[in-house]
JSON list of C-alpha atoms and ligand atoms in Angstrom, two decimals:
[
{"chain": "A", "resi": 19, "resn": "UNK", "atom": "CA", "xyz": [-2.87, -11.98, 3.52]},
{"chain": "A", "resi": 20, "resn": "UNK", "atom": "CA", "xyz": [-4.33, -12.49, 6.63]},
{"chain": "A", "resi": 21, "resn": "UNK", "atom": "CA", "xyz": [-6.92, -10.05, 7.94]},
{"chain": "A", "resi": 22, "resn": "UNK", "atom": "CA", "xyz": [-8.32, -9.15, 11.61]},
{"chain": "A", "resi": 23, "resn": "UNK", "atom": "CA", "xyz": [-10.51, -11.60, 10.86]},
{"chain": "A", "resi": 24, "resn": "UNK", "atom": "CA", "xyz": [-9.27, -14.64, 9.72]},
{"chain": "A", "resi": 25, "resn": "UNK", "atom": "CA", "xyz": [-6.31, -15.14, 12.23]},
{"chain": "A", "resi": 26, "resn": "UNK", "atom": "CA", "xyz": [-6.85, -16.93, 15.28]},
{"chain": "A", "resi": 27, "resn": "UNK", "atom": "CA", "xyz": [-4.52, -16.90, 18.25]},
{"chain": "A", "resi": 28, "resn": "UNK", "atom": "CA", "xyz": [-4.53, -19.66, 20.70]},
{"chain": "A", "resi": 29, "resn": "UNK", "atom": "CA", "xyz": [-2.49, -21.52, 23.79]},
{"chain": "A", "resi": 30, "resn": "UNK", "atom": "CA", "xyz": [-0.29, -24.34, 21.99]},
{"chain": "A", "resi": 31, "resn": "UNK", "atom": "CA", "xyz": [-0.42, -28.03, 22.57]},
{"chain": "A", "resi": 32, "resn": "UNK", "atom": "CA", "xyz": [1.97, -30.89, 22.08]},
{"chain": "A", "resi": 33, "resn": "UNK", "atom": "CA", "xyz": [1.00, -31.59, 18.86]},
{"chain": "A", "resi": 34, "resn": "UNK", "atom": "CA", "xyz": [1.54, -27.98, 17.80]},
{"chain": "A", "resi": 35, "resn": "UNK", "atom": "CA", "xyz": [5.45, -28.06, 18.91]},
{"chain": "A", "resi": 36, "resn": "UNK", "atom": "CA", "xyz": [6.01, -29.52, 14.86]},
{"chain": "A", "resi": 37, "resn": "UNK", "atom": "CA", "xyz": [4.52, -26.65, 13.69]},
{"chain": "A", "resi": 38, "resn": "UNK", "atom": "CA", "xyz": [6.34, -24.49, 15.70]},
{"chain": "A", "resi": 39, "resn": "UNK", "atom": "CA", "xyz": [9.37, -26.35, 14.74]},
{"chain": "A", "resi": 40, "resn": "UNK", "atom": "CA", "xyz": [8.87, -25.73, 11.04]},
{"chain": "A", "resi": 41, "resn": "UNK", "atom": "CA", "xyz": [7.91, -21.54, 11.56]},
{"chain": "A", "resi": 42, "resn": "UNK", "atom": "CA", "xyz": [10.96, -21.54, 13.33]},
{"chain": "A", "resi": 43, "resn": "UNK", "atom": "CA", "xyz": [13.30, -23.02, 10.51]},
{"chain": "A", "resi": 44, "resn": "UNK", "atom": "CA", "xyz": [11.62, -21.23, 7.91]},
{"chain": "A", "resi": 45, "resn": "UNK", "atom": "CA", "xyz": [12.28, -17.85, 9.68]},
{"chain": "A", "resi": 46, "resn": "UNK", "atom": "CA", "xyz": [15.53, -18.81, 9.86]},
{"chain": "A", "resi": 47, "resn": "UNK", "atom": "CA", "xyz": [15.64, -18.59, 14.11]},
{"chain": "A", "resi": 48, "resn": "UNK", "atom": "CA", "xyz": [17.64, -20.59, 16.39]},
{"chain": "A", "resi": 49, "resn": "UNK", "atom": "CA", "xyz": [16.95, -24.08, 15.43]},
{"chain": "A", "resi": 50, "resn": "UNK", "atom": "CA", "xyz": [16.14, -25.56, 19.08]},
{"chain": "A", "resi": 51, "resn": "UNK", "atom": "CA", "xyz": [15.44, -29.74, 18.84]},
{"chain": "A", "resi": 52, "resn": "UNK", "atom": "CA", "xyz": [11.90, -30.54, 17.05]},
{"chain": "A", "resi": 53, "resn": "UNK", "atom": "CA", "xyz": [11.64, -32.28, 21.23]},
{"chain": "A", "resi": 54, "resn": "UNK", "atom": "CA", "xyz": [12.32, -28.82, 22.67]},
{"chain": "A", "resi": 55, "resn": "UNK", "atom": "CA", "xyz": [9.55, -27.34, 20.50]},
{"chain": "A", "resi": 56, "resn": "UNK", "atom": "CA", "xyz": [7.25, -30.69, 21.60]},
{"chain": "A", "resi": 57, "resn": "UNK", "atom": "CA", "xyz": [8.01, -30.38, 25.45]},
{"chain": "A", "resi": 58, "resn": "UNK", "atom": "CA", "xyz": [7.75, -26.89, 25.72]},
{"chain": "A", "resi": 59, "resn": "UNK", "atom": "CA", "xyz": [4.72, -26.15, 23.51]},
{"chain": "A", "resi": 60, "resn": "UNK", "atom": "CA", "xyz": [2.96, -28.94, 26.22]},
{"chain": "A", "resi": 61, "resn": "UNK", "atom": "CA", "xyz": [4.66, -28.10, 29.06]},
{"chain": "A", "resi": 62, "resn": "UNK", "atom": "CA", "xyz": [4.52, -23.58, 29.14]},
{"chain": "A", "resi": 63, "resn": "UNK", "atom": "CA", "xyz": [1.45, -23.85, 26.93]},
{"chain": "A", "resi": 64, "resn": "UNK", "atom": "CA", "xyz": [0.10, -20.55, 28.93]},
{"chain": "A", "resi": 65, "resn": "UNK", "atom": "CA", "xyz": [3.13, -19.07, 27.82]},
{"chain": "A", "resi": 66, "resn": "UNK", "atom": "CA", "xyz": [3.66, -20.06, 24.09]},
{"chain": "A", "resi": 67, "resn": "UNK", "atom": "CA", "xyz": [1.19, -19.01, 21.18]},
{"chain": "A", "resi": 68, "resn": "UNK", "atom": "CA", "xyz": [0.15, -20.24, 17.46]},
{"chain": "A", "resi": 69, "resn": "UNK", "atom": "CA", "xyz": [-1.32, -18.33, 15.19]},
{"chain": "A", "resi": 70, "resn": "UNK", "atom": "CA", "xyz": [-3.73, -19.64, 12.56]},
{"chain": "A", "resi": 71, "resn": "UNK", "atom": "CA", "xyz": [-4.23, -18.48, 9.04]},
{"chain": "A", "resi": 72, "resn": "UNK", "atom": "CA", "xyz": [-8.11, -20.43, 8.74]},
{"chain": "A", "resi": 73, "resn": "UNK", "atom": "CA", "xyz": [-6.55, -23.76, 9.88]},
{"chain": "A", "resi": 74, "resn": "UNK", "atom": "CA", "xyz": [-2.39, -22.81, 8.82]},
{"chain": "A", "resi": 75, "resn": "UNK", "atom": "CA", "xyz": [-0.24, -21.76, 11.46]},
{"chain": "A", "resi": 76, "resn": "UNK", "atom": "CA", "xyz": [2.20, -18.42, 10.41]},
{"chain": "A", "resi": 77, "resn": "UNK", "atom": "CA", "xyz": [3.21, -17.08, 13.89]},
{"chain": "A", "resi": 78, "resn": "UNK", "atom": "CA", "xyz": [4.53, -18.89, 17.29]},
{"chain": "A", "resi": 79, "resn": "UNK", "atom": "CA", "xyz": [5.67, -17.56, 20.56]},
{"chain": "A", "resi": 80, "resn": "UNK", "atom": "CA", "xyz": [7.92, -19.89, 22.36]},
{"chain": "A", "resi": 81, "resn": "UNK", "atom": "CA", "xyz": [7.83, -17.99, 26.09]},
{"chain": "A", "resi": 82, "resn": "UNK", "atom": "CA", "xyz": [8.63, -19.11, 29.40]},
{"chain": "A", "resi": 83, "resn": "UNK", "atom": "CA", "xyz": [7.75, -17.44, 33.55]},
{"chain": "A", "resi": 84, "resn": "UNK", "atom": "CA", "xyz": [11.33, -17.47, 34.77]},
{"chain": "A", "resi": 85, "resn": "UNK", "atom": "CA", "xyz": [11.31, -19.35, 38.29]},
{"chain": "A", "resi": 86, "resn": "UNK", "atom": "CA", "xyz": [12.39, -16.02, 40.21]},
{"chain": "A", "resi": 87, "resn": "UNK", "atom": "CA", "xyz": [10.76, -13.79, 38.60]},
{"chain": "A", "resi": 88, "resn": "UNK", "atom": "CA", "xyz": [7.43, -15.01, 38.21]},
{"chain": "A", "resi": 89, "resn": "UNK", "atom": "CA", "xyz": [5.51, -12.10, 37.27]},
{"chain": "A", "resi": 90, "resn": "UNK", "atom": "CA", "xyz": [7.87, -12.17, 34.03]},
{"chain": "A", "resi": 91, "resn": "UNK", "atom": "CA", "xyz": [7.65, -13.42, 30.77]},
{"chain": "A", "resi": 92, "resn": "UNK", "atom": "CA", "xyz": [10.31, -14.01, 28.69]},
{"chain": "A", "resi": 93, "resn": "UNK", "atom": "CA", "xyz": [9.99, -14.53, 24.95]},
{"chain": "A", "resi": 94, "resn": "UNK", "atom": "CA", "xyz": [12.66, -16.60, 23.96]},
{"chain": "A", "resi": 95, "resn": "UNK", "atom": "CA", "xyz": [11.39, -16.76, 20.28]},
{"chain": "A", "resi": 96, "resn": "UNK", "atom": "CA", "xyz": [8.65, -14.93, 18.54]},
{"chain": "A", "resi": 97, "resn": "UNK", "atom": "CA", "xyz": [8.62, -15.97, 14.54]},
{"chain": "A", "resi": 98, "resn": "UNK", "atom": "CA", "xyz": [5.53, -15.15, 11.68]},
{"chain": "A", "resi": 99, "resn": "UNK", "atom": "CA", "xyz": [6.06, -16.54, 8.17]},
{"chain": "A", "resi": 100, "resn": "UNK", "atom": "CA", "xyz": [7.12, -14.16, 5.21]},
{"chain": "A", "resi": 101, "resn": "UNK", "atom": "CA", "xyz": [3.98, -14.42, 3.97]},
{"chain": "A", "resi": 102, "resn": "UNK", "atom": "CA", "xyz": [2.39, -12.75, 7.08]},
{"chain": "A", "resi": 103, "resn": "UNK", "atom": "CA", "xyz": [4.37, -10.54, 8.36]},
{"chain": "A", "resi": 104, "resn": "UNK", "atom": "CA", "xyz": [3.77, -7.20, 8.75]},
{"chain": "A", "resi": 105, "resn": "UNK", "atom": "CA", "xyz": [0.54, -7.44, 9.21]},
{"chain": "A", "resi": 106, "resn": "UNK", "atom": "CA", "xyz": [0.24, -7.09, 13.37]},
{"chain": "A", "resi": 107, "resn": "UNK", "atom": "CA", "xyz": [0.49, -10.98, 13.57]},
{"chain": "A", "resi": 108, "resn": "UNK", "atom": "CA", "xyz": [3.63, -11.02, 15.82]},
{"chain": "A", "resi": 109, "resn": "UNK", "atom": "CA", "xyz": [2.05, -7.48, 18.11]},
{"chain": "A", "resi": 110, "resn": "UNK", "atom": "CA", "xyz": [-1.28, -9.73, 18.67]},
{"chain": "A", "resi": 111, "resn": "UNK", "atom": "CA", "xyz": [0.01, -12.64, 20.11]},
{"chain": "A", "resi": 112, "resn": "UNK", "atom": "CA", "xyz": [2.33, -10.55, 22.72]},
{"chain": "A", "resi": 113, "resn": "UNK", "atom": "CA", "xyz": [-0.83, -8.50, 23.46]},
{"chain": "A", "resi": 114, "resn": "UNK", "atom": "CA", "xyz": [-2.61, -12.57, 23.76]},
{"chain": "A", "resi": 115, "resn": "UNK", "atom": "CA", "xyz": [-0.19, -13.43, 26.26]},
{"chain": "A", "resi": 116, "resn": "UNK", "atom": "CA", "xyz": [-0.34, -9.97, 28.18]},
{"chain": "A", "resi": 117, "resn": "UNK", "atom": "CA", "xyz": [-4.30, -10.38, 27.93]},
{"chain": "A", "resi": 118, "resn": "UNK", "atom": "CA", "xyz": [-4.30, -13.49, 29.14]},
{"chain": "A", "resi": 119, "resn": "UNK", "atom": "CA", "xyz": [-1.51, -13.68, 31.93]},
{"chain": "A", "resi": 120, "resn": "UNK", "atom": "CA", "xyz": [-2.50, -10.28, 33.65]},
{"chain": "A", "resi": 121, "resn": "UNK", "atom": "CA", "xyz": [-0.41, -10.71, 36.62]},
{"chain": "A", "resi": 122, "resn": "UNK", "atom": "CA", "xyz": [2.66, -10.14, 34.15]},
{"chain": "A", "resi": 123, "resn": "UNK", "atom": "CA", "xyz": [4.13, -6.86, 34.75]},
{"chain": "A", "resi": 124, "resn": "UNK", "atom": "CA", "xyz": [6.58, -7.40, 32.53]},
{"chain": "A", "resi": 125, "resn": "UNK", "atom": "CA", "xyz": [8.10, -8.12, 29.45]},
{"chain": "A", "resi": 126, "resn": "UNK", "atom": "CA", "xyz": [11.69, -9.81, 28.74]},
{"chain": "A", "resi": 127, "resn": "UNK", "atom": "CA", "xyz": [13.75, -10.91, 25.93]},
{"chain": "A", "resi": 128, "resn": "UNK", "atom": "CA", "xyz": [16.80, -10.96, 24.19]},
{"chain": "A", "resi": 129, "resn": "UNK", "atom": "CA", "xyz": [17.49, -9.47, 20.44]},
{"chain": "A", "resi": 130, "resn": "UNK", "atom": "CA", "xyz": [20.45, -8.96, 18.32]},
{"chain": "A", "resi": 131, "resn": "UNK", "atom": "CA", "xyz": [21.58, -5.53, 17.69]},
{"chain": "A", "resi": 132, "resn": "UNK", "atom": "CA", "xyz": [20.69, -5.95, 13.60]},
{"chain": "A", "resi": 133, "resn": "UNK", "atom": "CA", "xyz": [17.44, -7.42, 13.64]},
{"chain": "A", "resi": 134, "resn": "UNK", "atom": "CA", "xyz": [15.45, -4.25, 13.65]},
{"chain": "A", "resi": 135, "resn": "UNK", "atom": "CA", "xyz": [11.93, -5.93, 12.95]},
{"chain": "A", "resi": 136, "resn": "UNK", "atom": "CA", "xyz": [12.07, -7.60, 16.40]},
{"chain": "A", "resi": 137, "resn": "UNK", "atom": "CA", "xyz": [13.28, -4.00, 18.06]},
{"chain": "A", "resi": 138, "resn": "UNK", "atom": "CA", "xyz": [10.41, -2.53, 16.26]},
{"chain": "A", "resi": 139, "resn": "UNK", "atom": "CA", "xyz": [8.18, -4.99, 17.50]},
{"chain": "A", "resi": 140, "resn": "UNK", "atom": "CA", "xyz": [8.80, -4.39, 21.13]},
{"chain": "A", "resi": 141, "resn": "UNK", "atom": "CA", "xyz": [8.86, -0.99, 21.29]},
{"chain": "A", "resi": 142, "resn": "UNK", "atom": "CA", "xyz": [5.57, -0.95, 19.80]},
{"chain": "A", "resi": 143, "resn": "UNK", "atom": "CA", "xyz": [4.40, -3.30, 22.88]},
{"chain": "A", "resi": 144, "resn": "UNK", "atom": "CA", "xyz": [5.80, -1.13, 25.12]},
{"chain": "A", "resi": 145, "resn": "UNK", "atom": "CA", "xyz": [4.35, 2.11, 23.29]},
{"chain": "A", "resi": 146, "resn": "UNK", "atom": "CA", "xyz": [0.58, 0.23, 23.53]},
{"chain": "A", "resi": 147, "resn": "UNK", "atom": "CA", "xyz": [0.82, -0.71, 26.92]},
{"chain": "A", "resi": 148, "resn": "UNK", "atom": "CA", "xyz": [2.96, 1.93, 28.43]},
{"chain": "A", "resi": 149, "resn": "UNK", "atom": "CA", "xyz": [5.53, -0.07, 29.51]},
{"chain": "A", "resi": 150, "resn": "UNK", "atom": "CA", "xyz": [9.20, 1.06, 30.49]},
{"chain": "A", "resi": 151, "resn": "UNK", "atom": "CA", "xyz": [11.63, -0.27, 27.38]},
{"chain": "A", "resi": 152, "resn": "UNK", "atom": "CA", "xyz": [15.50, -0.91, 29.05]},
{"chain": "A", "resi": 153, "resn": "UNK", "atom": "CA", "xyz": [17.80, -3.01, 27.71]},
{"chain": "A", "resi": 154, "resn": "UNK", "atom": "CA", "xyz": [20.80, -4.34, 29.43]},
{"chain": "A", "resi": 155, "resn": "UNK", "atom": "CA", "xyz": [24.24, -6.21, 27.88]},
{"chain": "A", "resi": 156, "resn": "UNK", "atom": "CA", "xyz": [22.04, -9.76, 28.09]},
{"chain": "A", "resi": 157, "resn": "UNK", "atom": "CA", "xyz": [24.09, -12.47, 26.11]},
{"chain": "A", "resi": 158, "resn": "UNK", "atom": "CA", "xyz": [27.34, -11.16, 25.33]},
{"chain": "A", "resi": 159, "resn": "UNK", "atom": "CA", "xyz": [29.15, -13.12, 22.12]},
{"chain": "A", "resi": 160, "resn": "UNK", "atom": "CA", "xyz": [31.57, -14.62, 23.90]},
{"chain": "A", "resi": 161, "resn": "UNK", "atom": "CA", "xyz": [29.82, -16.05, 26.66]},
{"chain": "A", "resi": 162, "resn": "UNK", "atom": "CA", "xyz": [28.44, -18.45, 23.33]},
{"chain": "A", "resi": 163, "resn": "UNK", "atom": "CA", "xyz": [30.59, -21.72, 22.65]},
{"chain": "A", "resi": 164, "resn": "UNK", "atom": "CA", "xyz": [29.87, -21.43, 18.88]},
{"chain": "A", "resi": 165, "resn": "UNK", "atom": "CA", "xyz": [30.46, -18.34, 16.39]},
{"chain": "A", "resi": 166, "resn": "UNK", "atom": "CA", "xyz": [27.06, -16.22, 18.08]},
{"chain": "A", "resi": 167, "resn": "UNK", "atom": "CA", "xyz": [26.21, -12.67, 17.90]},
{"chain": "A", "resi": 168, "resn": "UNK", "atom": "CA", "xyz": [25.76, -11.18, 21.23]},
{"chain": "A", "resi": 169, "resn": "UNK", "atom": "CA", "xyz": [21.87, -10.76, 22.19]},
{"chain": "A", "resi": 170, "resn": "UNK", "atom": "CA", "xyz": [21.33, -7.47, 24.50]},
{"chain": "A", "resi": 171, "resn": "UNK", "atom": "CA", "xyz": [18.32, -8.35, 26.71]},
{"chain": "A", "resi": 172, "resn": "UNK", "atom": "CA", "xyz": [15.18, -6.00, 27.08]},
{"chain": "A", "resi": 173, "resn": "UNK", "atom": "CA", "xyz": [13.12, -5.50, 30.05]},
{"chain": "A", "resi": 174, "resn": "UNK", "atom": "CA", "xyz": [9.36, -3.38, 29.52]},
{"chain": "A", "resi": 175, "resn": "UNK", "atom": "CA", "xyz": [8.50, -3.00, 32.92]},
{"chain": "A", "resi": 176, "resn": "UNK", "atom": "CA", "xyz": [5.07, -0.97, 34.19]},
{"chain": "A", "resi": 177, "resn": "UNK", "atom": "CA", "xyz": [2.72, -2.96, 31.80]},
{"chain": "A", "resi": 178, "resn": "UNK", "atom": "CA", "xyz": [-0.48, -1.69, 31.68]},
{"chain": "A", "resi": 179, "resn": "UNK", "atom": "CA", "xyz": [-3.63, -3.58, 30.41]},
{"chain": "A", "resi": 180, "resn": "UNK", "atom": "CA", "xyz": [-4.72, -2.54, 27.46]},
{"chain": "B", "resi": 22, "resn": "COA", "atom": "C1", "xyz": [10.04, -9.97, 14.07]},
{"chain": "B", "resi": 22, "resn": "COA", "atom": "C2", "xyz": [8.76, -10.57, 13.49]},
{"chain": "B", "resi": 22, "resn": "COA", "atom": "C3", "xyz": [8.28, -11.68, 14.42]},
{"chain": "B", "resi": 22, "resn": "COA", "atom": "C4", "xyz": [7.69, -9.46, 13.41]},
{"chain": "B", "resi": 22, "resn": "COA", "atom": "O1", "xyz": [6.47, -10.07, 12.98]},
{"chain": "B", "resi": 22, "resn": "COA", "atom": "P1", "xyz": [5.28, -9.24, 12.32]},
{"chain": "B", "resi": 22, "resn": "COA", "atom": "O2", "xyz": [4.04, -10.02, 12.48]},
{"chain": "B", "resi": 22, "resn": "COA", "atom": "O3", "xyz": [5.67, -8.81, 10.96]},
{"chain": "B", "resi": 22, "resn": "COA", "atom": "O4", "xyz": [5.26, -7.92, 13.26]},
{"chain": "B", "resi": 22, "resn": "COA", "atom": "P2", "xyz": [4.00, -6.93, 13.44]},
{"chain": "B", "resi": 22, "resn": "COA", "atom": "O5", "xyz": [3.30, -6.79, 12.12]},
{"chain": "B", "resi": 22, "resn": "COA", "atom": "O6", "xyz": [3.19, -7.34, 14.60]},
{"chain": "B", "resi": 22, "resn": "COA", "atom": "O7", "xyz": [4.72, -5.53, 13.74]},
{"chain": "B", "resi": 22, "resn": "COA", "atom": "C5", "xyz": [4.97, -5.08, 15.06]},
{"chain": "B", "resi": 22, "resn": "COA", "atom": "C6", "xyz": [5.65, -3.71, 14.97]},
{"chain": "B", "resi": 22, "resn": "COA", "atom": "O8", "xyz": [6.95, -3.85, 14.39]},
{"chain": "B", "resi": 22, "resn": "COA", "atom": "C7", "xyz": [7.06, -3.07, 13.21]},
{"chain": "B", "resi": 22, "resn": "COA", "atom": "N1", "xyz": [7.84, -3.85, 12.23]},
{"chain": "B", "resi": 22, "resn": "COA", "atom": "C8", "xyz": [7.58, -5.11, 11.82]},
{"chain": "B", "resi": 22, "resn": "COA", "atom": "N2", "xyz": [8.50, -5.49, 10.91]},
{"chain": "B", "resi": 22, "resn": "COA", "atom": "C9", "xyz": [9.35, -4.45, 10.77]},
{"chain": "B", "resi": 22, "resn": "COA", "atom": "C10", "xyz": [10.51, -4.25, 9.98]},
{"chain": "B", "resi": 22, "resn": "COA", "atom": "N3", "xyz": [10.98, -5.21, 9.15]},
{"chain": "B", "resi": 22, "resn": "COA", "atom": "N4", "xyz": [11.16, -3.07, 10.08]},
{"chain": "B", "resi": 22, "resn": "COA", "atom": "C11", "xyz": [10.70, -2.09, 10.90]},
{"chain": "B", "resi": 22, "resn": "COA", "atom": "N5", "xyz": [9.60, -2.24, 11.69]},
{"chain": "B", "resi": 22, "resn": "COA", "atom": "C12", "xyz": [8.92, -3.40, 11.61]},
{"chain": "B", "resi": 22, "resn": "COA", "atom": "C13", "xyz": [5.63, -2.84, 12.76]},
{"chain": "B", "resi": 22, "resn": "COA", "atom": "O9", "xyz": [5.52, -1.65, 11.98]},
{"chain": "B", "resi": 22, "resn": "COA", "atom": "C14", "xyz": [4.91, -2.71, 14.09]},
{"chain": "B", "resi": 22, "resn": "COA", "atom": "O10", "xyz": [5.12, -1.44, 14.65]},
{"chain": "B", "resi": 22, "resn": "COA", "atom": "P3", "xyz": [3.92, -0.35, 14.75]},
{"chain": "B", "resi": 22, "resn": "COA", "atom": "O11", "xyz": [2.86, -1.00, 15.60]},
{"chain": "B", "resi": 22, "resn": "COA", "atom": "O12", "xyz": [4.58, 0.82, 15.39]},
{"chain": "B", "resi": 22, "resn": "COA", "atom": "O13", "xyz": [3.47, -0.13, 13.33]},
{"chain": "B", "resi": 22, "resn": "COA", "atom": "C15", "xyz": [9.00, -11.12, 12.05]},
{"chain": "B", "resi": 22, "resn": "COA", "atom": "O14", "xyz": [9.61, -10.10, 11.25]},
{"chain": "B", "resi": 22, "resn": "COA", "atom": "C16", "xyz": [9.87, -12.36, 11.99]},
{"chain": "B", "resi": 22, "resn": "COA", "atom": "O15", "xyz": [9.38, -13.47, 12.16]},
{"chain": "B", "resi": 22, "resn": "COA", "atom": "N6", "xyz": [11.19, -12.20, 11.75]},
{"chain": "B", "resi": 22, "resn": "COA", "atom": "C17", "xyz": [12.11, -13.34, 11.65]},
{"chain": "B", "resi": 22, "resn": "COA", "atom": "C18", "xyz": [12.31, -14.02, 12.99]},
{"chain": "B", "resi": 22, "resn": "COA", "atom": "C19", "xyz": [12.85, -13.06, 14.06]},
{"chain": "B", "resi": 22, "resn": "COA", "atom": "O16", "xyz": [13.79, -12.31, 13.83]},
{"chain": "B", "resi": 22, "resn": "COA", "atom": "N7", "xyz": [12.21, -13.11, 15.26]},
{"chain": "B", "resi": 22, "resn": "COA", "atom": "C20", "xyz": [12.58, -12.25, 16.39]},
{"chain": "B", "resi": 22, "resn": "COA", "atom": "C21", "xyz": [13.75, -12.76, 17.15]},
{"chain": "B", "resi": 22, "resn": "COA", "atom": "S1", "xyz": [13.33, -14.05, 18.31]}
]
């Protein structure tokens, strides 16, 4: 299990959009294309994180600065291998990303009503940084062409280094 000490959080690379690929398949996200994962882990690599285990990646952040809201960051996938979860993996590469984008004032993404370990997640950001948690109706079910849940979308606004 890792420990404060042997996980390492880092900016992401091209080459680390397979590995993000795989984390995201085995946590049983959103399947994007293993090209999405490529491009974007190149192309927002200020935005996106890996986590290492020693040299084994358990954790990703696939995150984006929306074009009109610049001073955003939205998360559209955060994902930590069974093996590691639990263990503040997922918290420390949100607080990476808030560390080391400080002109984000805030925080945005979208999460299904059941999945209560991503709620949890972000409230705790929120609590730590004393950020503003509001959700709004986000991705509604039937706005999806295939058989999706609806995804409410959170905003913490008011971030606050740590
Ligand atoms: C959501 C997920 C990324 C959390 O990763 P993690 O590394 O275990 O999370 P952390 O250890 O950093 O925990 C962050 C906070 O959430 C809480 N939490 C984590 N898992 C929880 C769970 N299953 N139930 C309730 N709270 C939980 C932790 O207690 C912590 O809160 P605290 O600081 O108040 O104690 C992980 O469970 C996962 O990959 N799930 C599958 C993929 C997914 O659903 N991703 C999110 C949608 S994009």
């Amino acid at each position: 299990m890792p420990t404060r000490d042997d996980l390492s959080i880092r900016g992401t690379t091209v080459a680390d959009g397979r590995a993000m690929w795989e984390l995201a398949r085995e946590c049983g996200l959103d399947l994007n294309t293993s090209y999405a994962y490529l491009i974007l882990a190149g192309d927002f690599s200020s935005s996106c994180r890996l986590a290492l285990l020693g040299t084994e990646p358990v954790g990703y952040v696939l995150g984006y600065r929306p074009q009109d809201r610049p001073d955003h960051l939205f998360v559209w996938q955060v994902g930590v291998s069974a093996r590691a979860r639990g263990r503040g993996v997922a918290g420390r590469m949100l607080h990476d990303l808030l560390d080391t984008n400080p002109d984000v004032t805030a925080l945005e993404a979208t999460v299904e009503e059941s999945n209560d370990a991503s709620r949890a997640l972000f409230t705790a950001v929120a609590r730590s940084r004393g950020g503003e948690l509001t959700w709004s109706e986000g991705l509604r079910a039937e706005d999806f062409p295939d058989d999706h849940p609806g995804e409410p979308r959170l905003e913490i606004s008011g971030l606050h280094a740590r």
